[in-house]
mmCIF file of C-alpha atoms and ligand atoms in Angstrom:
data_model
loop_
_atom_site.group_PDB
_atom_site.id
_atom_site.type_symbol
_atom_site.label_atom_id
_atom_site.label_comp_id
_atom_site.label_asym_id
_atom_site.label_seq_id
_atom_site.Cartn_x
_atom_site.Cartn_y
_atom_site.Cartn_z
ATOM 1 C CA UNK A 24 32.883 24.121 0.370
ATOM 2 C CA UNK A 25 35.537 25.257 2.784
ATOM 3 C CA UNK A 26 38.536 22.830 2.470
ATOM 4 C CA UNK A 27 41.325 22.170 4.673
ATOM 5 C CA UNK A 28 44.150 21.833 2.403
ATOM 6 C CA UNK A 29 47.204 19.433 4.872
ATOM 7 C CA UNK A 30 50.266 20.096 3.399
ATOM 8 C CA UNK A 31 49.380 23.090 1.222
ATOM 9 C CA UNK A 32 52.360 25.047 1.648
ATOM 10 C CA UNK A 33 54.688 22.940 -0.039
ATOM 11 C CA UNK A 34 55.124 22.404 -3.653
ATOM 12 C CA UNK A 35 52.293 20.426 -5.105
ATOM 13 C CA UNK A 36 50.190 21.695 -2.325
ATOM 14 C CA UNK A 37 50.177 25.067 -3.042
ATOM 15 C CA UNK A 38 49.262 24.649 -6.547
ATOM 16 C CA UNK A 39 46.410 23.055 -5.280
ATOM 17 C CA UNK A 40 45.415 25.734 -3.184
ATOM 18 C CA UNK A 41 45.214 27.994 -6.226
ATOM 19 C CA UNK A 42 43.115 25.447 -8.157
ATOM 20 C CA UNK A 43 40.236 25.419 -5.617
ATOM 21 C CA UNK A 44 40.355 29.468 -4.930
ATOM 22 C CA UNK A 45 39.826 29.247 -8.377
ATOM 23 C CA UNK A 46 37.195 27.083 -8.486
ATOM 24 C CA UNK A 47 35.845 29.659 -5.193
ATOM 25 C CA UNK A 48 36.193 26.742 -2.594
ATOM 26 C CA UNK A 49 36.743 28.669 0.696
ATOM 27 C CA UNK A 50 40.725 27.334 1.784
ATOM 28 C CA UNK A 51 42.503 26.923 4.881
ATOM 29 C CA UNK A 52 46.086 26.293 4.999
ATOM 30 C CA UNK A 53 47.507 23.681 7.803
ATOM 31 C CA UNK A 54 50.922 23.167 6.923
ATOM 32 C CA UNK A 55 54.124 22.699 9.614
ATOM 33 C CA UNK A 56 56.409 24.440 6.858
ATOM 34 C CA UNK A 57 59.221 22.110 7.573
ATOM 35 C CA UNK A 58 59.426 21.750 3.781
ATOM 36 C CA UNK A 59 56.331 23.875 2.714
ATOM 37 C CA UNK A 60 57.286 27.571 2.963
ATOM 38 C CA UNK A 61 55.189 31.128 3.146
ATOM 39 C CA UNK A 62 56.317 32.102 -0.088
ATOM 40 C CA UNK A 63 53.980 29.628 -1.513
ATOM 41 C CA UNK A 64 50.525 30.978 0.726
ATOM 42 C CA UNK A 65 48.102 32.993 -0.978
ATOM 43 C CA UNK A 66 46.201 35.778 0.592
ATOM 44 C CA UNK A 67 43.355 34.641 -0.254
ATOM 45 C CA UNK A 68 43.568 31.778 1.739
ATOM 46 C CA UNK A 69 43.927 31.288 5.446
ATOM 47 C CA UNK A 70 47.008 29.649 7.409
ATOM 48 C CA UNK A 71 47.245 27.399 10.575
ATOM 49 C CA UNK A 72 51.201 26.690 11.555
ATOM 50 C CA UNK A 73 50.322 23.075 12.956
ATOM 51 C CA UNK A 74 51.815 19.313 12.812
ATOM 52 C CA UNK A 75 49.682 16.186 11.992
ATOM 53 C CA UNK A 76 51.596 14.549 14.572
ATOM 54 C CA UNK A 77 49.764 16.864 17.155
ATOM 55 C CA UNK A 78 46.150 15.464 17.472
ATOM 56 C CA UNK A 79 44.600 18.757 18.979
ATOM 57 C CA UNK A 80 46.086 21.032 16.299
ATOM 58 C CA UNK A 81 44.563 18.524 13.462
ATOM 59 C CA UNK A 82 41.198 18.377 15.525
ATOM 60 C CA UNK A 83 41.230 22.437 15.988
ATOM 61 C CA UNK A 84 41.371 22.881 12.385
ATOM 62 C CA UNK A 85 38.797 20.372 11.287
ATOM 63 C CA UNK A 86 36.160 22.210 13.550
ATOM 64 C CA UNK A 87 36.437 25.376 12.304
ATOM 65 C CA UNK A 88 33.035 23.813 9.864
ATOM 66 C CA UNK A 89 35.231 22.481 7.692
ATOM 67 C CA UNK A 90 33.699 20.072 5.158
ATOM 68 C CA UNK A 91 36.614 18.446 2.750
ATOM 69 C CA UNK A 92 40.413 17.670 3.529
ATOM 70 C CA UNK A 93 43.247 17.326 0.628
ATOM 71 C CA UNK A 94 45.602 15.498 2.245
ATOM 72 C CA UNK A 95 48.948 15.844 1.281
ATOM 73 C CA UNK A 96 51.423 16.564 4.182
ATOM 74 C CA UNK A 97 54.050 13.381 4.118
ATOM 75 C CA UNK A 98 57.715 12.414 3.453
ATOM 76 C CA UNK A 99 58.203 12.090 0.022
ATOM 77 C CA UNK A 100 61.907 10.832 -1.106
ATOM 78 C CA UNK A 101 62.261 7.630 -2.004
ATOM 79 C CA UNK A 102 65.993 6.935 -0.960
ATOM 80 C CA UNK A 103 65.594 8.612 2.486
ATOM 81 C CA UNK A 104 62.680 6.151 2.881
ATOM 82 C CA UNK A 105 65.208 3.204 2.446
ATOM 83 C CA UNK A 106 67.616 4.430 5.225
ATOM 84 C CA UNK A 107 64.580 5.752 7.462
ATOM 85 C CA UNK A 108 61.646 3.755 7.334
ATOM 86 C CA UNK A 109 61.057 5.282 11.117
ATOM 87 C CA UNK A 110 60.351 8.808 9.966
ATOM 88 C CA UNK A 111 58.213 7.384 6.863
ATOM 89 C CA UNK A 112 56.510 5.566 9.477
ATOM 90 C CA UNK A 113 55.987 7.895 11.712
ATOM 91 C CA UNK A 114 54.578 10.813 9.319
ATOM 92 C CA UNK A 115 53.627 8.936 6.299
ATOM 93 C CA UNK A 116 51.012 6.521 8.548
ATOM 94 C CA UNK A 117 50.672 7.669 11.922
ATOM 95 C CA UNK A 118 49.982 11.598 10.216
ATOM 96 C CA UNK A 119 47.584 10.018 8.199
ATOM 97 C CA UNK A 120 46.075 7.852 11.156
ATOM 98 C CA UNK A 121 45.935 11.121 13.298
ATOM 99 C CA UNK A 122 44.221 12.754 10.311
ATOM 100 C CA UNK A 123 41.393 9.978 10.058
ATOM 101 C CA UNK A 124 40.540 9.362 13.305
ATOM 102 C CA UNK A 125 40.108 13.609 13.863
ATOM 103 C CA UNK A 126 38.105 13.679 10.810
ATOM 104 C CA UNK A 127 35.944 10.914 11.989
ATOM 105 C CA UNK A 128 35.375 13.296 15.487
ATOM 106 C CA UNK A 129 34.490 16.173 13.560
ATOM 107 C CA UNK A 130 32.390 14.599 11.316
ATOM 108 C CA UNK A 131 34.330 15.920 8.347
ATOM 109 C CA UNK A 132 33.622 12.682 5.080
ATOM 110 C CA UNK A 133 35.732 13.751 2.367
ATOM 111 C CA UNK A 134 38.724 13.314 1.613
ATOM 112 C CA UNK A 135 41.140 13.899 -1.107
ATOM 113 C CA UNK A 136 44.592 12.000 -0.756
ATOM 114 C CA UNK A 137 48.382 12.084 -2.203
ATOM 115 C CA UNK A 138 49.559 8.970 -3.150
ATOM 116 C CA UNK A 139 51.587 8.157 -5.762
ATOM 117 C CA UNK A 140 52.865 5.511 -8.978
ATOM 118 C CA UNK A 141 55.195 3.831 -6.637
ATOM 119 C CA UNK A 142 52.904 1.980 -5.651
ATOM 120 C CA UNK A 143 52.788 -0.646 -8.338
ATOM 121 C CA UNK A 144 56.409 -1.013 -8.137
ATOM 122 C CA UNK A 145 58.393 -2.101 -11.405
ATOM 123 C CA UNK A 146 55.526 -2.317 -13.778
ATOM 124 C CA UNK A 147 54.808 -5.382 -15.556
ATOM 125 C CA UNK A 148 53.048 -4.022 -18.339
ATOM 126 C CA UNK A 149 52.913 0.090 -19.604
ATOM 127 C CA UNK A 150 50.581 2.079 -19.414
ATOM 128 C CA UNK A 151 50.040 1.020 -15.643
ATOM 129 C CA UNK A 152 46.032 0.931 -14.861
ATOM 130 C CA UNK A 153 44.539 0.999 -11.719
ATOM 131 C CA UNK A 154 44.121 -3.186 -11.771
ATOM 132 C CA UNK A 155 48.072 -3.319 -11.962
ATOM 133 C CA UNK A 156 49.323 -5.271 -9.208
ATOM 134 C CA UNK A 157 50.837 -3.402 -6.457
ATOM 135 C CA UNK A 158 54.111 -4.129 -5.173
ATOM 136 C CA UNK A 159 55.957 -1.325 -3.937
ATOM 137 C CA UNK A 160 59.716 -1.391 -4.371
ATOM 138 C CA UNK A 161 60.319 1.374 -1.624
ATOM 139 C CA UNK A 162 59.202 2.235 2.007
ATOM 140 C CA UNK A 163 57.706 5.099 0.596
ATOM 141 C CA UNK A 164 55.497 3.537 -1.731
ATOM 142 C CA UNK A 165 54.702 1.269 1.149
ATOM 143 C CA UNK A 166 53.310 4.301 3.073
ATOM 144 C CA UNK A 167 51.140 5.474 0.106
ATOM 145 C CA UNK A 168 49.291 1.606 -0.286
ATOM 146 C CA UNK A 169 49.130 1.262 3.416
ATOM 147 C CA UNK A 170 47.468 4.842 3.416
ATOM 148 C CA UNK A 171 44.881 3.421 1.112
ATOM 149 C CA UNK A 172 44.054 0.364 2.822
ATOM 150 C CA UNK A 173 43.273 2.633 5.916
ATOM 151 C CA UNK A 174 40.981 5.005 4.165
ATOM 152 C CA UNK A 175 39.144 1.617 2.367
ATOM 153 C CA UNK A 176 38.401 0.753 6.313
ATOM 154 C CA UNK A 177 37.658 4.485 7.160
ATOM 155 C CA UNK A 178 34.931 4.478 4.743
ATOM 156 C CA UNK A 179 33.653 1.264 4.903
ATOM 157 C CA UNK A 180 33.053 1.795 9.087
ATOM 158 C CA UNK A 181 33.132 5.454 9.164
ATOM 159 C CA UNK A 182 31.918 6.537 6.212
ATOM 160 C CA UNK A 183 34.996 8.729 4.796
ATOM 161 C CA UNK A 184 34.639 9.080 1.150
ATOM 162 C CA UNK A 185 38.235 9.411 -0.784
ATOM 163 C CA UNK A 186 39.588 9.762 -3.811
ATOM 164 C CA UNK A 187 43.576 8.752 -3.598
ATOM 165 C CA UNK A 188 45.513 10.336 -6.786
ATOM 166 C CA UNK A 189 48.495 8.200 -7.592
ATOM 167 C CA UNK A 190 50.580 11.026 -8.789
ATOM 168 C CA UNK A 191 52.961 10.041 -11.732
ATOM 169 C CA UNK A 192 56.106 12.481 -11.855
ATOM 170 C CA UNK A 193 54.782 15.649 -11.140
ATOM 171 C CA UNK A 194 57.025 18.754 -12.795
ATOM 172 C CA UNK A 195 56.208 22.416 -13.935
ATOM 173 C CA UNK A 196 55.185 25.437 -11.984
ATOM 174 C CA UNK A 197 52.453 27.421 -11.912
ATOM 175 C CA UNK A 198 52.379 29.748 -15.541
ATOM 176 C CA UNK A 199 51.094 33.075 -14.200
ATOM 177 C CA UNK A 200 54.366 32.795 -11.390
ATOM 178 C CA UNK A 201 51.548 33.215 -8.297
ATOM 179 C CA UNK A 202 53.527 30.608 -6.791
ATOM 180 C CA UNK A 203 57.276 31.478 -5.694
ATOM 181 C CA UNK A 204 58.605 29.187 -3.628
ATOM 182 C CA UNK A 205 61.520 26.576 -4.806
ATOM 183 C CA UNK A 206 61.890 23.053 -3.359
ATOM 184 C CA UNK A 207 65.784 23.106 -1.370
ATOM 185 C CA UNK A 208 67.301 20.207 -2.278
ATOM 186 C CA UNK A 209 65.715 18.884 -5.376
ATOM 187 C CA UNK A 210 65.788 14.954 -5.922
ATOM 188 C CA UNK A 211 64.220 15.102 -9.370
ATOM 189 C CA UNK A 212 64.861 15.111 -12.562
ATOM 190 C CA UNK A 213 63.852 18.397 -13.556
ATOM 191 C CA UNK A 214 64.930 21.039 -11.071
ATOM 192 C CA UNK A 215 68.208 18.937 -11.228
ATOM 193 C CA UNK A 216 68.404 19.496 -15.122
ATOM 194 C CA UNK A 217 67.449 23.277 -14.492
ATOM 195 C CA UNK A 218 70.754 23.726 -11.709
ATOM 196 C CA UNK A 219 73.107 21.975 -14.416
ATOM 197 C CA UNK A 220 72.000 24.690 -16.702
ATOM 198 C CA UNK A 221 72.351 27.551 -14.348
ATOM 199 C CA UNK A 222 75.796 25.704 -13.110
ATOM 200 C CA UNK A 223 74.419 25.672 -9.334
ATOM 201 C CA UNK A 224 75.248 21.752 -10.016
ATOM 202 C CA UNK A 225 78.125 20.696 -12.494
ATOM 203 C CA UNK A 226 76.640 18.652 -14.468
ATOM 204 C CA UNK A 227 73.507 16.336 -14.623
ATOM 205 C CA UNK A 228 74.145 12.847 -14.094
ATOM 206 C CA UNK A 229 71.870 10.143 -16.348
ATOM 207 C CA UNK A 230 71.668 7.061 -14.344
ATOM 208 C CA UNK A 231 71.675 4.821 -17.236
ATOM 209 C CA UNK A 232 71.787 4.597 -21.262
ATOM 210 C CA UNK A 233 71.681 1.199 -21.625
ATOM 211 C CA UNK A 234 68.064 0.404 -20.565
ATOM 212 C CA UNK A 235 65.543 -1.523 -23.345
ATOM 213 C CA UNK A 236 64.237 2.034 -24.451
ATOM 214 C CA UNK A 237 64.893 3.936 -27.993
ATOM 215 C CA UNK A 238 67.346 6.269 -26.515
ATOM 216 C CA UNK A 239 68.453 3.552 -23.979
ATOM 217 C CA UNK A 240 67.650 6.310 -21.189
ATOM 218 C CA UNK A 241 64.337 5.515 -18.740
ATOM 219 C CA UNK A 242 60.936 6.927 -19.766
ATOM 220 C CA UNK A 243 58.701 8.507 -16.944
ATOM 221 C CA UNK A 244 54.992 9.902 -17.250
ATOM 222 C CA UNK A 245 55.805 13.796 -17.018
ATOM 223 C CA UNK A 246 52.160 15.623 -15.204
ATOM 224 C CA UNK A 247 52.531 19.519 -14.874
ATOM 225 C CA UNK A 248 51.509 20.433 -11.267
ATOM 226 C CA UNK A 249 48.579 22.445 -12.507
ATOM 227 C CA UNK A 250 46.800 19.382 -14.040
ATOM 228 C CA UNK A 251 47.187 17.064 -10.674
ATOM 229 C CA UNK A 252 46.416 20.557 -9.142
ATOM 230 C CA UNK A 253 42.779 20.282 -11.338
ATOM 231 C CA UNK A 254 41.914 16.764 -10.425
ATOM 232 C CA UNK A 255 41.895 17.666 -6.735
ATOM 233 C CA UNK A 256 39.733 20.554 -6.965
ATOM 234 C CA UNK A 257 37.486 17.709 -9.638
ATOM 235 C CA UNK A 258 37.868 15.172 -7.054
ATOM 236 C CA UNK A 259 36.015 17.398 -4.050
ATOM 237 C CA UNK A 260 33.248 18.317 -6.326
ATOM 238 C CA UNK A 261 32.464 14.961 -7.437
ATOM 239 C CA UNK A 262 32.521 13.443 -3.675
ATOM 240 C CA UNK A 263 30.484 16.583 -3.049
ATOM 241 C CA UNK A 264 27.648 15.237 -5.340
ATOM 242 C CA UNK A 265 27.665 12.149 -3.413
ATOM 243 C CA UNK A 266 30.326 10.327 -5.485
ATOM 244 C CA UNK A 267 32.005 7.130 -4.115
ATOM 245 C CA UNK A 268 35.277 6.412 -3.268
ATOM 246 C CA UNK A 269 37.880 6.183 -5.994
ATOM 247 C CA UNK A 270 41.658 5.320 -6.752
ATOM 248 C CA UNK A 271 42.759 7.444 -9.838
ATOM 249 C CA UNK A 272 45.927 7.434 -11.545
ATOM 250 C CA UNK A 273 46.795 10.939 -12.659
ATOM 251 C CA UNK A 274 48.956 10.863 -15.535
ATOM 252 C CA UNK A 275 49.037 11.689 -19.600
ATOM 253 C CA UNK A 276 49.552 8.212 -20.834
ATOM 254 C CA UNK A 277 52.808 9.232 -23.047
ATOM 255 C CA UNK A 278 56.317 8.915 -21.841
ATOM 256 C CA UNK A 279 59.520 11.144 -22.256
ATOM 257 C CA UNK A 280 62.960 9.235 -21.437
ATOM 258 C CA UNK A 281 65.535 11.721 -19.968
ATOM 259 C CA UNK A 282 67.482 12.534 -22.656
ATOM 260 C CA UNK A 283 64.435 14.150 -24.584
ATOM 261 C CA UNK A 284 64.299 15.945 -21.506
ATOM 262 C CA UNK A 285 67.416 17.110 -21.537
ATOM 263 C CA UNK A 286 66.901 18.349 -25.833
ATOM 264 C CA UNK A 287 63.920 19.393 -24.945
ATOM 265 C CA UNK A 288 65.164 22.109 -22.241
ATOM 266 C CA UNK A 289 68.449 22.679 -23.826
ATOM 267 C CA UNK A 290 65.331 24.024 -27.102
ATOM 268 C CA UNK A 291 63.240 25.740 -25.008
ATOM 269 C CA UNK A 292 65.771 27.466 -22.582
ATOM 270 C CA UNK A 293 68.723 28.271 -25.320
ATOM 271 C CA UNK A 294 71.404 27.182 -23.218
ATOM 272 C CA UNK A 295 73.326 24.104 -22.730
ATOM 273 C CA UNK A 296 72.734 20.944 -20.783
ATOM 274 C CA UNK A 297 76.199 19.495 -18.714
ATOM 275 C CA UNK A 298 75.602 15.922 -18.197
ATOM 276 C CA UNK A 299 77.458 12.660 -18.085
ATOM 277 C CA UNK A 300 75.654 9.371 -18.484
ATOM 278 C CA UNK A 301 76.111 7.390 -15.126
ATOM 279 C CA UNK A 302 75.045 3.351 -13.949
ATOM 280 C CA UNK A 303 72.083 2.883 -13.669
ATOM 281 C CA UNK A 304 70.302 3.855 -10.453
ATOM 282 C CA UNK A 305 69.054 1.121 -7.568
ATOM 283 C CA UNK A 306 65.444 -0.212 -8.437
ATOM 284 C CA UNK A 307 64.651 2.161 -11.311
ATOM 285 C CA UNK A 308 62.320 0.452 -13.856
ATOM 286 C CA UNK A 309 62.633 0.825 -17.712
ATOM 287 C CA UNK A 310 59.587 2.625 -18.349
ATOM 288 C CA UNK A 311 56.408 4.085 -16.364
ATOM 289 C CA UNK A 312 53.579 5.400 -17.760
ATOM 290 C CA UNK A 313 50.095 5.958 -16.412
ATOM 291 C CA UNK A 314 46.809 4.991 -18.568
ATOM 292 C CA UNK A 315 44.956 7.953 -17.040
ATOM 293 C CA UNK A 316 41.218 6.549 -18.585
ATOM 294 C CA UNK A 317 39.776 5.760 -15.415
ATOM 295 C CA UNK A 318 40.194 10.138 -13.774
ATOM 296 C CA UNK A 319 39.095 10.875 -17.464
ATOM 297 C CA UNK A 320 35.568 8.577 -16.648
ATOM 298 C CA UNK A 321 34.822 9.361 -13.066
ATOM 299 C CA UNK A 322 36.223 13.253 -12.847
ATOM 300 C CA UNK A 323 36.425 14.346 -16.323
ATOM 301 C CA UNK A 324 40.262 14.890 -15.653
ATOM 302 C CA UNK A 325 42.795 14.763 -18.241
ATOM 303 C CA UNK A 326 45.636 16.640 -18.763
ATOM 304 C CA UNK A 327 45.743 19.969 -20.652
ATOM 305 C CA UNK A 328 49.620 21.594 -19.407
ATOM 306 C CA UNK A 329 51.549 18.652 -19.724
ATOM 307 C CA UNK A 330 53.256 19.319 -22.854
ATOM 308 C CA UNK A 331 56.914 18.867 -22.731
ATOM 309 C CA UNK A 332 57.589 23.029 -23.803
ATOM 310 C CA UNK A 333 55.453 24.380 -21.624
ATOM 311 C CA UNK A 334 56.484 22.261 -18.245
ATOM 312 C CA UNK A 335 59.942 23.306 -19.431
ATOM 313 C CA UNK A 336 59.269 27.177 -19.617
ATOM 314 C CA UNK A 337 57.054 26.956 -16.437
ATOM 315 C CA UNK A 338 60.359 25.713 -14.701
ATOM 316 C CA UNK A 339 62.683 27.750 -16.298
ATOM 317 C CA UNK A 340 60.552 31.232 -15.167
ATOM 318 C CA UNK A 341 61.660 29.754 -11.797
ATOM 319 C CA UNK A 342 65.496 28.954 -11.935
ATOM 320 C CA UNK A 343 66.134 31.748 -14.739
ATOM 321 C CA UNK A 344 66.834 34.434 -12.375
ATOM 322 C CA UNK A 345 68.369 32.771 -9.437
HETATM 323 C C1 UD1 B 8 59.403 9.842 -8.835
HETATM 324 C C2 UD1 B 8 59.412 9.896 -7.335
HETATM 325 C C3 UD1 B 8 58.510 8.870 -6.746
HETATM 326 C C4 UD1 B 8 57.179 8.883 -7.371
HETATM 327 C C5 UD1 B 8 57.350 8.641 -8.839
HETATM 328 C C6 UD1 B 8 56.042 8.631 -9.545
HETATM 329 C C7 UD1 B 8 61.407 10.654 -6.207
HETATM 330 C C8 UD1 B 8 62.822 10.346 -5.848
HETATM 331 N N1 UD1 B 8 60.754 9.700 -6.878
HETATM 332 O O1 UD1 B 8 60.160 8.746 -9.266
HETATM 333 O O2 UD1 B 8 58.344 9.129 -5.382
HETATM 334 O O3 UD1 B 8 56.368 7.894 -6.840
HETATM 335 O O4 UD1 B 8 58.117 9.715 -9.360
HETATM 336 O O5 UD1 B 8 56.264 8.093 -10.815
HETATM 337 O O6 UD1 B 8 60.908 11.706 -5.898
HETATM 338 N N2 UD1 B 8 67.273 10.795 -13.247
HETATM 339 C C9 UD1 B 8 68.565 10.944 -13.720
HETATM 340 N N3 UD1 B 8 69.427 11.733 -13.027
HETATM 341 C C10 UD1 B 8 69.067 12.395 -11.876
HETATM 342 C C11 UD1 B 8 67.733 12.254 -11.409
HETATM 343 C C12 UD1 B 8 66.868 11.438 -12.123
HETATM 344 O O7 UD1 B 8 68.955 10.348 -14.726
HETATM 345 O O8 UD1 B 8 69.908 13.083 -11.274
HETATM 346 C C13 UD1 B 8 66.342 9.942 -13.993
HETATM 347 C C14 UD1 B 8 65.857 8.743 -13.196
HETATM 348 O O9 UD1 B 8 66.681 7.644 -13.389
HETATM 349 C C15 UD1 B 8 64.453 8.544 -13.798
HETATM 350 C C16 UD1 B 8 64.013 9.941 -14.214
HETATM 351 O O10 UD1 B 8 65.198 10.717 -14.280
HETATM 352 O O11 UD1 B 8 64.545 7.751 -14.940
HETATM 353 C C17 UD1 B 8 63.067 10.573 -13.234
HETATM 354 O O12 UD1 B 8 63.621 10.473 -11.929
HETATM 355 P P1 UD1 B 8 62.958 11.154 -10.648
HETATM 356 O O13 UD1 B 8 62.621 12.559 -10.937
HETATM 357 O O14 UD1 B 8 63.834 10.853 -9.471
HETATM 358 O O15 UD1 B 8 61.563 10.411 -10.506
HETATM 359 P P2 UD1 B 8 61.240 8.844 -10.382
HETATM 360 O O16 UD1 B 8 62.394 8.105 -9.889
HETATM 361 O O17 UD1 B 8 60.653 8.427 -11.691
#
């Protein structure tokens, strides 16, 4: 299969691209790097500067016989979402829209798309399945189940087969270092952990300690990169075999709150965490974690690099020599 990987210069992207050269998928790269970066490309794999916005780039690209898209190009930070629902708007649906209707030209009827946990907003029970209600608490997560509801349509009149992958909190880097580029300006909880400990940042700040959880600090559904990496290169062969259209969490079912993260670095890296507990942080629930059962029965997915030591190290390889 040759795949068009959208977005596969950036962070979960390119991790991706390794997991279907891996898997000997033939890979182009279309990727605006206005995040992404060419640190993260692999040789191996070819590279089209181009914008999702721009119709004729997207349409280019699909007819060069391609027969799969991953799809993962978009806006992705939550707070920025809040304060600029235009630009959310603009790349988060109209990208996608752009995408769609160019795939449905070049007669290209797979596709593979990022979307994400926040789109069941603050869960009502854990571990969230698939049948959870969904009722995004951010702009953001708006995008993602919009996205979802188009590509329902797209295959019920077009015939585009999907699998969406609701992404829990993806962390961890690539083990063998074949991937070198660092996200600028981190918003998670991880790289911001790993600059307290270098002392690029002062300290880390814990928004909260006084939630209903053991350690009173919120509990999130940790996925290394390479695992959601896996389930893309799963989810192309299975729509390959004729497979239809799915909505998959992608998660490991077990929680860590933030202050095991924080031991659990401060273990595996030898060095100090700074932090301060802080309030709590606007619309942050308690607890989220993913009952991954349903990627495990339709893809064979689950996760094998989540463990807490080893997304630690991963990380650390990264920020160690900065
Ligand atoms: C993240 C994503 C969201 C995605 C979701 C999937 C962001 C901002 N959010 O949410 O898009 O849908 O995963 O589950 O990218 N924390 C601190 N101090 C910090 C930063 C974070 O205490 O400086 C805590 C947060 O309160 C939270 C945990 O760490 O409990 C994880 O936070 P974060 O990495 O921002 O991810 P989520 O908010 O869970």
């Amino acid at each position: 299969m040759h795949i068009l990987v959208i977005g596969g210069a950036g962070y979960i992207g390119s991790h991706v691209v390794k997991a279907l050269l891996q898997r000997k998928m033939k890979v182009t790269v279309f990727d605006n790097l206005s995040t992404g970066t060419k640190l993260n490309l692999f040789k191996e794999a070819d590279f089209i500067e181009g914008d999702i916005l721009n119709y004729n780039q997207i349409l280019d690209a699909l007819k060069q016989n391609v027969d799969g898209i991953v799809l993962l190009a978009g806006k992705k930070a939550v707070g920025e979402s809040m304060e600029n629902p235009m630009k959310y708007a603009l790349n988060n649906i109209n990208g996608v829209i752009n995408v769609l209707n160019a795939m449905v030209e070049a007669g290209v009827k797979k596709a593979i798309f990022s979307s994400s946990a926040s789109v069941y907003g603050t869960p009502l029970y854990t571990p969230l399945d698939e049948k959870h209600p969904e009722n995004p608490m951010s702009f953001y997560g708006f995008t993602k189940l919009e996205t979802e509801r188009f590509l329902k349509w797209y295959d019920q009149l077009k015939g585009v087969k999907f699998v969406s992958l609701r992404y829990f909190n993806a962390v961890g880097y690539d083990e063998d270092g074949d991937i070198k580029g660092l996200e600028e300006n981190p918003q998670n909880l991880l790289p911001i952990v790993m600059e307290a400990v270098i002392g690029k940042r002062e300290k880390l700040k814990i928004f909260g300690n006084d939630y209903d959880t053991p350690d009173g600090t919120c509990i999130r559904d940790y996925i290394h990169v390479t695992d959601l990496a896996t389930a893309h290169a799963l989810a192309l062969e299975y729509l390959d075999k004729g497979g239809e259209s799915q909505i998959l969490n992608l998660g490991t079912s077990l929680g860590s709150s933030v202050l095991e993260m924080v031991h659990k670095t401060e273990e595996v890296v030898g060095k100090k965490v700074p932090f301060e507990f802080a309030p709590r942080r606007a619309g942050d629930p308690a607890i989220v974690t993913a009952k991954p059962d349903k990627a495990f029965e339709v893809l064979g997915w689950k996760a094998t690099h989540s463990d807490l030591k080893n997304i630690i190290a991963s990380t650390w390889n990264m920020y160690k020599n900065l």
